[in-house]
CSV table of C-alpha atoms and ligand atoms in Angstrom, one decimal:
chain,number,residue,atom,x,y,z
J,1,MET,CA,7.6,-8.5,20.5
J,2,MET,CA,10.1,-7.0,22.8
J,3,SER,CA,13.3,-5.7,21.2
J,4,ARG,CA,16.6,-7.0,22.3
J,5,ARG,CA,17.5,-3.7,23.8
J,6,SER,CA,14.2,-3.3,25.8
J,7,PHE,CA,14.5,-6.8,27.0
J,8,VAL,CA,18.1,-6.3,28.2
J,9,GLN,CA,17.2,-3.0,29.8
J,10,GLY,CA,14.2,-4.6,31.6
J,11,ILE,CA,16.3,-7.5,33.1
J,12,SER,CA,16.7,-7.3,36.9
J,13,ALA,CA,20.1,-7.8,38.5
J,14,ALA,CA,18.8,-10.7,40.5
J,15,ALA,CA,17.6,-12.5,37.4
J,16,LEU,CA,21.1,-12.3,36.0
J,17,GLY,CA,22.6,-15.0,38.2
J,18,ALA,CA,25.3,-17.0,36.5
J,19,LYS,CA,24.1,-16.4,33.0
J,20,THR,CA,25.2,-13.4,30.9
J,21,VAL,CA,22.6,-10.8,29.9
J,22,ALA,CA,23.1,-11.7,26.3
J,23,ALA,CA,22.5,-15.4,26.9
J,24,ILE,CA,19.3,-14.7,28.7
J,25,ALA,CA,18.1,-12.3,26.1
J,26,GLU,CA,18.9,-14.8,23.4
J,27,GLU,CA,17.0,-17.6,25.1
J,28,GLU,CA,13.9,-15.4,25.7
J,29,LEU,CA,13.8,-14.1,22.2
J,30,SER,CA,14.1,-17.5,20.6
J,31,LYS,CA,11.3,-18.8,22.9
J,32,GLU,CA,9.2,-15.9,21.8
J,33,SER,CA,10.0,-16.2,18.1
J,34,ALA,CA,9.2,-19.9,18.2
J,35,THR,CA,5.6,-19.2,19.3
J,36,PRO,CA,3.8,-20.9,16.4
J,37,VAL,CA,1.6,-18.9,14.1
J,38,ARG,CA,-0.4,-21.1,11.7
J,39,LEU,CA,-1.7,-19.3,8.6
J,40,GLY,CA,-4.5,-20.1,6.3
J,41,ILE,CA,-4.7,-18.3,2.9
J,42,ILE,CA,-7.8,-17.3,0.9
J,43,GLY,CA,-6.6,-16.6,-2.7
J,44,PRO,CA,-3.1,-17.9,-3.1
J,45,GLY,CA,-2.7,-16.2,-6.5
J,46,SER,CA,0.3,-14.0,-7.5
J,47,ARG,CA,0.2,-11.7,-4.5
J,48,GLY,CA,-0.9,-14.4,-2.0
J,49,LYS,CA,2.1,-16.6,-2.8
J,50,GLU,CA,4.4,-13.6,-2.6
J,51,LEU,CA,3.0,-12.8,0.9
J,52,LEU,CA,3.5,-16.4,2.0
J,53,ARG,CA,7.1,-16.4,0.8
J,54,SER,CA,7.6,-13.4,3.2
J,55,PHE,CA,5.6,-15.0,6.1
J,56,LEU,CA,7.4,-18.3,5.8
J,57,ARG,CA,10.7,-16.5,6.5
J,58,VAL,CA,9.5,-15.5,9.9
J,59,PRO,CA,10.5,-18.1,12.5
J,60,GLY,CA,7.6,-20.2,13.8
J,61,VAL,CA,5.2,-19.4,10.9
J,62,THR,CA,3.6,-22.2,8.9
J,63,VAL,CA,0.9,-22.4,6.3
J,64,VAL,CA,-1.7,-25.0,7.2
J,65,GLY,CA,-4.6,-24.4,4.9
J,66,ALA,CA,-5.7,-22.7,1.7
J,67,ALA,CA,-8.9,-21.9,-0.3
J,68,ASP,CA,-9.1,-20.9,-3.9
J,69,VAL,CA,-11.7,-21.3,-6.6
J,70,TYR,CA,-9.0,-22.0,-9.2
J,71,ALA,CA,-7.5,-25.5,-8.5
J,72,PRO,CA,-4.1,-25.0,-10.2
J,73,ARG,CA,-3.1,-22.5,-7.5
J,74,PHE,CA,-2.8,-25.3,-4.9
J,75,ALA,CA,0.2,-27.0,-6.7
J,76,GLU,CA,1.9,-23.6,-7.0
J,77,LEU,CA,1.3,-23.0,-3.3
J,78,ASN,CA,2.7,-26.4,-2.4
J,79,SER,CA,5.9,-25.6,-4.3
J,80,VAL,CA,6.2,-22.3,-2.4
J,81,CYS,CA,5.7,-24.0,1.0
J,82,GLY,CA,7.7,-27.2,0.2
J,83,TYR,CA,5.0,-29.4,1.5
J,84,ASN,CA,1.3,-30.2,0.7
J,85,VAL,CA,-1.1,-27.7,2.2
J,86,PRO,CA,-4.7,-28.9,2.9
J,87,SER,CA,-6.8,-27.1,0.3
J,88,TYR,CA,-10.5,-26.3,-0.4
J,89,SER,CA,-12.4,-24.8,-3.2
J,90,ASP,CA,-14.8,-23.1,-0.8
J,91,TYR,CA,-13.3,-20.6,1.7
J,92,ARG,CA,-16.0,-21.5,4.3
J,93,SER,CA,-14.5,-25.0,4.6
J,94,LEU,CA,-11.1,-23.4,5.4
J,95,LEU,CA,-12.8,-21.3,8.0
J,96,ASP,CA,-14.0,-24.5,9.7
J,97,GLN,CA,-10.4,-25.7,10.0
J,98,LYS,CA,-9.7,-25.2,13.7
J,99,ASP,CA,-5.8,-25.1,13.8
J,100,ILE,CA,-5.5,-21.7,12.0
J,101,ASP,CA,-4.4,-18.6,14.0
J,102,ALA,CA,-4.6,-16.0,11.2
J,103,PHE,CA,-5.8,-15.7,7.6
J,104,VAL,CA,-4.2,-14.0,4.7
J,105,VAL,CA,-6.8,-12.6,2.3
J,106,ALA,CA,-5.4,-12.0,-1.2
J,107,THR,CA,-8.5,-12.4,-3.4
J,108,PRO,CA,-9.7,-9.9,-6.0
J,109,LEU,CA,-10.9,-6.6,-4.6
J,110,SER,CA,-14.7,-7.4,-4.9
J,111,PHE,CA,-14.2,-10.4,-2.5
J,112,HIS,CA,-12.2,-8.6,0.2
J,113,SER,CA,-14.9,-7.7,2.6
J,114,GLN,CA,-16.7,-11.1,2.3
J,115,HIS,CA,-13.5,-13.0,3.1
J,116,VAL,CA,-12.1,-10.6,5.7
J,117,VAL,CA,-15.3,-10.2,7.7
J,118,ALA,CA,-15.9,-14.0,7.7
J,119,ALA,CA,-12.3,-14.7,8.8
J,120,LEU,CA,-12.5,-12.1,11.6
J,121,LYS,CA,-15.9,-13.4,12.7
J,122,SER,CA,-14.4,-16.9,12.9
J,123,GLY,CA,-12.2,-15.5,15.7
J,124,ARG,CA,-8.9,-15.4,13.7
J,125,HIS,CA,-6.6,-12.5,12.9
J,126,VAL,CA,-6.4,-11.2,9.3
J,127,TYR,CA,-3.7,-9.8,7.0
J,128,GLY,CA,-6.0,-8.4,4.2
J,129,GLU,CA,-4.7,-7.1,0.9
J,130,LYS,CA,-5.4,-3.6,-0.3
J,131,THR,CA,-7.6,-1.9,-1.3
J,132,MET,CA,-9.4,-2.7,2.0
J,133,ALA,CA,-12.9,-2.9,0.4
J,134,PHE,CA,-14.8,-2.5,-2.9
J,135,THR,CA,-17.6,-0.2,-1.6
J,136,VAL,CA,-18.1,2.3,1.3
J,137,ASP,CA,-20.6,0.0,3.0
J,138,GLU,CA,-18.2,-2.9,2.9
J,139,ALA,CA,-15.3,-0.8,4.2
J,140,GLN,CA,-17.5,0.2,7.1
J,141,GLU,CA,-18.5,-3.3,7.8
J,142,ILE,CA,-14.8,-4.3,8.1
J,143,VAL,CA,-14.3,-1.4,10.5
J,144,ARG,CA,-17.3,-2.5,12.6
J,145,THR,CA,-16.1,-6.1,12.7
J,146,VAL,CA,-12.6,-5.1,13.8
J,147,ASP,CA,-13.9,-2.7,16.4
J,148,ALA,CA,-16.2,-5.3,17.8
J,149,GLY,CA,-13.5,-8.0,18.4
J,150,LYS,CA,-10.0,-8.4,19.6
J,151,GLN,CA,-8.4,-9.8,16.5
J,152,ILE,CA,-5.6,-8.0,14.6
J,153,TYR,CA,-6.4,-6.7,11.2
J,154,GLN,CA,-3.6,-5.4,9.1
J,155,VAL,CA,-4.2,-4.0,5.6
J,156,GLY,CA,-1.7,-4.5,2.8
J,157,HIS,CA,-0.4,-0.9,2.6
J,158,GLN,CA,3.2,-2.1,3.1
J,159,TYR,CA,4.8,1.2,2.4
J,160,ARG,CA,3.8,2.3,5.9
J,161,TYR,CA,6.6,-0.1,7.0
J,162,ALA,CA,9.4,1.2,4.6
J,163,PRO,CA,12.1,2.7,6.8
J,164,TRP,CA,13.2,5.4,4.3
J,165,ILE,CA,9.5,6.5,3.8
J,166,ARG,CA,8.8,6.4,7.6
J,167,LYS,CA,12.0,8.4,8.3
J,168,THR,CA,11.4,11.1,5.7
J,169,ILE,CA,7.7,11.5,6.5
J,170,GLU,CA,8.7,12.0,10.1
J,171,ARG,CA,11.1,14.8,9.0
J,172,VAL,CA,8.4,16.3,6.8
J,173,HIS,CA,6.1,16.3,9.8
J,174,GLN,CA,8.8,18.1,11.8
J,175,GLY,CA,8.8,20.8,9.1
J,176,GLU,CA,11.8,19.9,6.9
J,177,ILE,CA,10.2,21.2,3.8
J,178,GLY,CA,7.8,23.7,5.4
J,179,ASP,CA,4.1,23.2,5.1
J,180,VAL,CA,3.3,20.5,2.5
J,181,THR,CA,0.6,21.9,0.2
J,182,HIS,CA,0.8,19.3,-2.6
J,183,VAL,CA,1.6,15.6,-3.0
J,184,TYR,CA,1.9,14.4,-6.6
J,185,GLY,CA,1.9,10.6,-7.2
J,186,TYR,CA,3.0,9.1,-10.5
J,187,TRP,CA,2.6,5.5,-11.2
J,188,HIS,CA,3.4,4.9,-14.8
J,189,ARG,CA,4.2,1.5,-16.3
J,190,ASN,CA,4.6,-0.1,-19.6
J,191,SER,CA,2.5,-3.2,-19.3
J,192,ASP,CA,-1.0,-3.9,-20.5
J,193,TRP,CA,-2.0,-5.7,-17.2
J,194,ARG,CA,-3.2,-8.7,-19.2
J,195,ARG,CA,-2.4,-12.2,-18.0
J,196,PRO,CA,-2.4,-15.2,-20.2
J,197,VAL,CA,-5.6,-17.2,-20.0
J,198,PRO,CA,-5.5,-21.0,-20.6
J,199,ASP,CA,-9.2,-21.1,-21.5
J,200,PRO,CA,-11.5,-18.2,-22.5
J,201,SER,CA,-14.0,-19.2,-19.7
J,202,LEU,CA,-11.3,-18.1,-17.2
J,203,GLU,CA,-10.8,-14.6,-18.7
J,204,ARG,CA,-12.7,-12.7,-15.9
J,205,LEU,CA,-11.2,-14.9,-13.1
J,206,ILE,CA,-7.6,-14.3,-14.2
J,207,ASN,CA,-7.9,-10.8,-15.7
J,208,TRP,CA,-10.3,-9.5,-13.0
J,209,ARG,CA,-8.4,-6.2,-12.8
J,210,LEU,CA,-9.8,-5.2,-16.2
J,211,TYR,CA,-13.4,-5.6,-15.2
J,212,ASN,CA,-15.5,-3.3,-13.0
J,213,GLU,CA,-17.4,-6.2,-11.5
J,214,TYR,CA,-14.3,-7.1,-9.5
J,215,SER,CA,-11.9,-4.1,-9.6
J,216,LEU,CA,-11.8,-0.4,-9.2
J,217,GLY,CA,-8.9,-0.3,-11.8
J,218,LEU,CA,-5.7,1.8,-11.5
J,219,LEU,CA,-7.1,4.0,-8.7
J,220,SER,CA,-7.4,0.9,-6.5
J,221,GLU,CA,-4.6,-1.3,-7.7
J,222,LEU,CA,-1.9,1.4,-7.7
J,223,GLY,CA,-3.5,4.6,-6.5
J,224,SER,CA,-4.5,3.2,-3.1
J,225,HIS,CA,-0.8,3.0,-2.0
J,226,HIS,CA,-0.2,6.6,-2.9
J,227,ILE,CA,-3.4,7.8,-1.4
J,228,ASP,CA,-2.5,6.0,1.8
J,229,ILE,CA,0.8,7.9,1.8
J,230,ALA,CA,-0.9,11.3,1.0
J,231,ASN,CA,-3.4,10.6,3.9
J,232,TRP,CA,-0.4,9.9,6.2
J,233,VAL,CA,1.5,13.0,5.1
J,234,PHE,CA,-1.6,15.3,5.5
J,235,GLY,CA,-2.7,13.6,8.7
J,236,GLU,CA,-6.3,13.2,7.5
J,237,THR,CA,-8.4,11.7,4.7
J,238,PRO,CA,-9.6,13.8,1.7
J,239,GLN,CA,-12.7,15.8,1.6
J,240,ALA,CA,-13.4,15.5,-2.2
J,241,ALA,CA,-12.3,13.5,-5.2
J,242,LEU,CA,-12.3,14.4,-8.9
J,243,ALA,CA,-11.1,11.9,-11.4
J,244,THR,CA,-11.0,11.0,-15.0
J,245,GLY,CA,-9.5,8.4,-17.3
J,246,SER,CA,-9.7,6.7,-20.6
J,247,VAL,CA,-8.6,3.7,-22.6
J,248,ALA,CA,-5.8,5.3,-24.6
J,249,ALA,CA,-3.5,2.4,-25.5
J,250,TYR,CA,-5.1,-1.0,-25.1
J,251,HIS,CA,-8.4,-1.0,-27.1
J,252,ASP,CA,-9.1,-4.7,-26.2
J,253,GLY,CA,-12.5,-4.6,-24.7
J,254,ARG,CA,-11.4,-3.9,-21.1
J,255,GLU,CA,-13.8,-2.1,-18.9
J,256,ASN,CA,-11.3,-0.3,-16.6
J,257,ASP,CA,-9.3,2.6,-18.0
J,258,ASP,CA,-5.7,2.1,-18.9
J,259,ASN,CA,-4.8,5.7,-17.7
J,260,VAL,CA,-6.3,7.7,-14.9
J,261,GLN,CA,-5.9,11.2,-13.4
J,262,ALA,CA,-7.3,12.2,-10.1
J,263,ILE,CA,-7.2,15.2,-7.7
J,264,LEU,CA,-8.0,14.6,-4.0
J,265,SER,CA,-8.7,17.7,-1.9
J,266,TYR,CA,-7.8,18.0,1.7
J,267,SER,CA,-8.4,20.7,4.3
J,268,LYS,CA,-6.6,24.1,3.9
J,269,GLY,CA,-6.6,23.8,0.1
J,270,ARG,CA,-4.1,21.0,0.1
J,271,ARG,CA,-4.1,18.5,-2.7
J,272,PHE,CA,-3.0,15.1,-3.9
J,273,VAL,CA,-2.7,14.7,-7.6
J,274,PHE,CA,-2.4,11.3,-9.1
J,275,SER,CA,-1.5,10.1,-12.5
J,276,SER,CA,-1.3,6.5,-13.7
J,277,MET,CA,-0.6,5.3,-17.2
J,278,THR,CA,0.2,1.9,-18.5
J,279,ASN,CA,1.9,2.5,-21.8
J,280,ASN,CA,4.9,4.6,-20.9
J,281,ALA,CA,7.1,3.9,-17.9
J,282,MET,CA,9.3,7.1,-18.1
J,283,MET,CA,8.1,8.4,-14.7
J,284,GLY,CA,7.9,5.0,-13.0
J,285,ASP,CA,6.5,4.9,-9.5
J,286,GLN,CA,7.4,8.0,-7.5
J,287,LEU,CA,5.9,10.6,-5.2
J,288,TRP,CA,6.7,14.2,-4.9
J,289,LEU,CA,5.9,16.2,-1.8
J,290,TYR,CA,5.9,19.9,-2.4
J,291,GLY,CA,6.2,22.2,0.6
J,292,THR,CA,6.7,25.9,1.3
J,293,LYS,CA,10.4,25.4,1.9
J,294,GLY,CA,11.3,22.4,-0.2
J,295,SER,CA,10.4,19.1,-1.9
J,296,LEU,CA,10.7,15.4,-1.2
J,297,ASN,CA,11.0,12.8,-3.8
J,298,LEU,CA,10.1,9.3,-2.7
J,299,THR,CA,10.7,6.2,-4.8
J,300,LEU,CA,10.6,2.4,-4.1
J,301,GLN,CA,14.3,2.6,-3.2
J,302,ASP,CA,15.2,6.0,-1.9
J,303,ALA,CA,14.2,9.4,-0.8
J,304,GLU,CA,15.7,12.8,-1.6
J,305,PHE,CA,15.1,16.3,-0.2
J,306,TYR,CA,15.4,19.5,-2.3
J,307,TYR,CA,15.3,22.9,-0.7
J,308,GLU,CA,13.6,25.9,-2.4
J,309,PRO,CA,16.0,28.7,-3.5
J,310,THR,CA,14.6,32.1,-2.5
J,311,ARG,CA,13.6,32.9,-6.0
J,312,ALA,CA,11.5,36.0,-5.4
J,313,ALA,CA,14.6,37.9,-4.2
J,314,GLN,CA,16.4,37.0,-7.4
J,315,LEU,CA,13.9,38.6,-9.7
J,316,PRO,CA,15.2,41.8,-11.4
J,317,ALA,CA,13.3,44.8,-10.1
J,318,ASN,CA,11.9,45.9,-13.5
J,319,ALA,CA,14.4,46.1,-16.3
J,320,LEU,CA,14.2,43.5,-19.1
J,321,VAL,CA,17.2,41.3,-19.2
J,322,THR,CA,18.1,38.7,-21.8
J,323,GLU,CA,19.6,35.6,-20.4
J,324,LYS,CA,20.7,32.7,-22.6
J,325,GLY,CA,18.5,34.1,-25.4
J,326,ILE,CA,15.4,34.4,-23.2
J,327,THR,CA,14.2,37.8,-22.2
J,328,THR,CA,13.1,38.1,-18.6
J,329,GLY,CA,11.5,40.8,-16.5
J,330,ALA,CA,10.0,41.6,-13.1
J,331,SER,CA,7.6,38.7,-13.0
J,332,TYR,CA,9.4,36.1,-14.9
J,333,ARG,CA,13.0,34.9,-14.9
J,334,ALA,CA,14.2,32.1,-17.0
J,335,GLY,CA,16.5,30.8,-14.3
J,336,GLY,CA,13.5,30.8,-11.8
J,337,GLU,CA,11.2,29.0,-14.2
J,338,MET,CA,13.5,26.2,-15.2
J,339,PRO,CA,13.2,22.8,-13.5
J,340,TYR,CA,15.5,22.7,-10.5
J,341,ARG,CA,18.7,20.9,-11.4
J,342,GLY,CA,20.7,21.4,-8.3
J,343,GLN,CA,21.9,18.7,-5.9
J,344,GLY,CA,19.3,17.1,-3.7
J,345,LYS,CA,20.0,15.7,-0.2
J,346,LYS,CA,19.6,11.9,-0.3
J,347,LEU,CA,18.6,10.2,2.9
J,348,ASN,CA,21.1,7.5,3.6
J,349,ILE,CA,18.9,4.6,4.6
J,350,PRO,CA,19.9,1.5,2.7
J,351,VAL,CA,17.1,-0.7,1.5
J,352,VAL,CA,17.7,-4.0,3.2
J,353,GLU,CA,14.4,-5.6,2.8
J,354,ASP,CA,11.3,-5.3,0.7
J,355,PRO,CA,8.5,-3.4,2.6
J,356,THR,CA,6.2,-6.4,2.1
J,357,ALA,CA,8.6,-8.6,4.1
J,358,THR,CA,8.8,-6.0,6.8
J,359,ALA,CA,5.0,-5.7,6.9
J,360,CYS,CA,4.6,-9.4,7.1
J,361,LYS,CA,7.0,-9.7,10.0
J,362,ALA,CA,5.2,-6.8,11.8
J,363,PHE,CA,1.9,-8.6,11.4
J,364,ILE,CA,3.2,-11.8,13.0
J,365,GLU,CA,4.7,-9.6,15.8
J,366,CYS,CA,1.2,-8.0,16.3
J,367,VAL,CA,-0.4,-11.5,16.4
J,368,ARG,CA,2.1,-12.6,19.1
J,369,THR,CA,1.9,-9.4,21.2
J,370,GLY,CA,-1.6,-8.1,20.6
J,371,GLN,CA,-0.2,-4.7,19.4
J,372,ARG,CA,-2.2,-2.7,17.0
J,373,PRO,CA,-0.7,-2.7,13.5
J,374,VAL,CA,0.8,0.4,11.9
J,375,ALA,CA,-1.3,-0.2,8.7
J,376,ASP,CA,-4.5,-0.7,10.7
J,377,VAL,CA,-8.1,-0.7,9.8
J,378,ARG,CA,-8.4,3.1,10.0
J,379,ALA,CA,-5.5,3.5,7.4
J,380,GLY,CA,-7.3,1.0,5.3
J,381,LEU,CA,-10.6,2.8,5.6
J,382,GLY,CA,-9.1,6.2,4.7
J,383,ALA,CA,-7.5,4.9,1.5
J,384,ALA,CA,-10.6,2.8,0.6
J,385,LEU,CA,-13.1,5.7,0.9
J,386,ALA,CA,-10.9,7.9,-1.3
J,387,VAL,CA,-10.4,5.1,-3.9
J,388,VAL,CA,-14.1,4.2,-4.1
J,389,THR,CA,-15.2,7.9,-4.3
J,390,ALA,CA,-12.5,8.8,-6.9
J,391,ASN,CA,-13.6,5.8,-9.0
J,392,GLN,CA,-17.2,6.9,-8.8
J,393,SER,CA,-16.1,10.4,-9.8
J,394,LEU,CA,-14.3,9.0,-12.8
J,395,LYS,CA,-17.5,7.3,-13.9
J,396,GLU,CA,-19.7,10.4,-13.3
J,397,ARG,CA,-17.1,12.9,-14.5
J,398,ARG,CA,-17.8,15.3,-11.6
J,399,GLU,CA,-16.2,16.0,-8.2
J,400,LEU,CA,-17.7,14.0,-5.3
J,401,GLU,CA,-17.5,14.5,-1.6
J,402,VAL,CA,-15.5,11.8,0.2
J,403,LEU,CA,-17.1,10.4,3.4
J,404,ARG,CA,-14.6,11.2,6.2
J,405,ALA,CA,-13.0,8.3,7.9
J,406,THR,CA,-13.7,8.3,11.6
U,1,LIG,N1,0.1,-4.7,-1.6
U,1,LIG,C1,0.5,-4.9,-2.8
U,1,LIG,O1,1.5,-4.3,-3.2
U,1,LIG,C2,-0.2,-5.8,-3.8
U,1,LIG,C3,0.4,-6.2,-4.9
U,1,LIG,C4,-0.3,-7.0,-5.8
U,1,LIG,C5,-1.6,-7.4,-5.5
U,1,LIG,N2,-2.2,-6.9,-4.4
U,1,LIG,C6,-3.6,-7.2,-4.1
U,1,LIG,O2,-3.7,-8.6,-3.9
U,1,LIG,C7,-5.0,-9.1,-4.3
U,1,LIG,C8,-4.8,-10.2,-5.3
U,1,LIG,O3,-4.1,-9.8,-6.4
U,1,LIG,P1,-3.3,-10.9,-7.3
U,1,LIG,O4,-2.5,-10.1,-8.3
U,1,LIG,O5,-2.6,-11.9,-6.5
U,1,LIG,O6,-4.5,-11.6,-8.1
U,1,LIG,P2,-4.6,-13.1,-8.6
U,1,LIG,O7,-5.7,-13.1,-9.6
U,1,LIG,O8,-3.2,-13.5,-9.0
U,1,LIG,O9,-4.9,-13.9,-7.3
U,1,LIG,C9,-6.2,-13.9,-6.7
U,1,LIG,C10,-6.5,-15.3,-6.3
U,1,LIG,O10,-7.8,-15.4,-5.7
U,1,LIG,C11,-8.5,-16.5,-6.3
U,1,LIG,N3,-10.0,-16.2,-6.2
U,1,LIG,C12,-10.8,-15.5,-7.0
U,1,LIG,N4,-12.0,-15.4,-6.5
U,1,LIG,C13,-12.0,-16.2,-5.4
U,1,LIG,C14,-13.0,-16.6,-4.5
U,1,LIG,N5,-14.3,-16.1,-4.6
U,1,LIG,N6,-12.7,-17.4,-3.4
U,1,LIG,C15,-11.4,-17.9,-3.3
U,1,LIG,N7,-10.4,-17.5,-4.2
U,1,LIG,C16,-10.7,-16.7,-5.2
U,1,LIG,C17,-8.0,-16.6,-7.7
U,1,LIG,O11,-8.3,-17.8,-8.3
U,1,LIG,C18,-6.6,-16.3,-7.5
U,1,LIG,O12,-5.8,-17.4,-7.2
U,1,LIG,C19,-5.7,-7.8,-4.9
U,1,LIG,O13,-6.5,-7.3,-4.0
U,1,LIG,C20,-4.5,-6.9,-5.2
U,1,LIG,O14,-4.9,-5.6,-5.2
U,1,LIG,C21,-1.5,-6.1,-3.5
């Protein structure tokens, strides 16, 4: 969609006539925003409903159909929409509904490719949740389908749309902290991931994240967002993945680990190091980018730069010195080894909107204008290949080569 400024700039003097520029711009923009976009959703579970709340705030967007294998979701969906949405237990019946412009796919990971590919092949656009796919073959099938058609496909890596992340990564790419050699991602929570199950027969449907038939565990559910950011920072996808994990806190029969550690290797020796645990939230969700001249801390709400002091110059030449009870020498200085406690430089970009809301708006704009999404199929592929390979490495307990995204 055209911005107000570009529209106003593009207006010819002759077109102005009696009306003011502002009035014409307003008219054009409201016409444009009123272009209806009718959504169908496959999997209106917890995330699906959250996405629809965001989509429904975009003028002109309505939800006209839904498919889910678990019937109680439909009443929940109707209460989000404020009206009754036609619903089906089989997603193929929803695909047959002709008045749908775009599908939202928010089913468990193991169903993503089946639902995304079918929706694209039905000629409609797709907003598909992350991780893009469950296997390498499925990820490639999504890429082939997107490439073969004209439909928009946007993957649910919404942090690509967060203004403070975009701005800081732009500055990182301009050299603000020198060459970035390492990205560390921590996603630590205190929550067992279990959801209440009304009937034991529904355990796997509702707690799908805990079972490897449906889910690639923490690497996929949380790690994929950080991996996507590491790929963005490094400007490429990783070459190799080494991961491990265990069940350390929740010995309840789950198949997927409740804590995971992974190292992804990029060109020129650069690395992304990921840690996720689910029984201690001290670190929360944060990324650290370490460069030759400084560091960047990214959180869900802000971003802060720190600059490296020139520590080598501060080392005493040879004599042993005792500082605050610690003896230091030519290769070691207490002050230089202590965690940096100086002031950072916060980026002053207020968070005015959840990145999910921004990503949903951007998708609708792409549907209306035909623009390629920022979180496109290639971004989805890069993260998916890394997640799938890291999870395989976790199972095999050895480093594995990651297929490069092309
Ligand atoms: N981008 C993000 O930040 C973010 C956040 C949360 C979840 N997600 C992703 O969203 C997806 C869904 O997660 P969730 O927490 O909403 O799970 P959920 O279990 O709450 O919802 C999934 C829904 O899909 C339905 N479903 C299962 N199998 C189906 C099938 N074969 N056909 C049709 N419907 C089916 C379930 O009944 C359920 O209603 C996952 O891929 C998850 O990774 C993304």
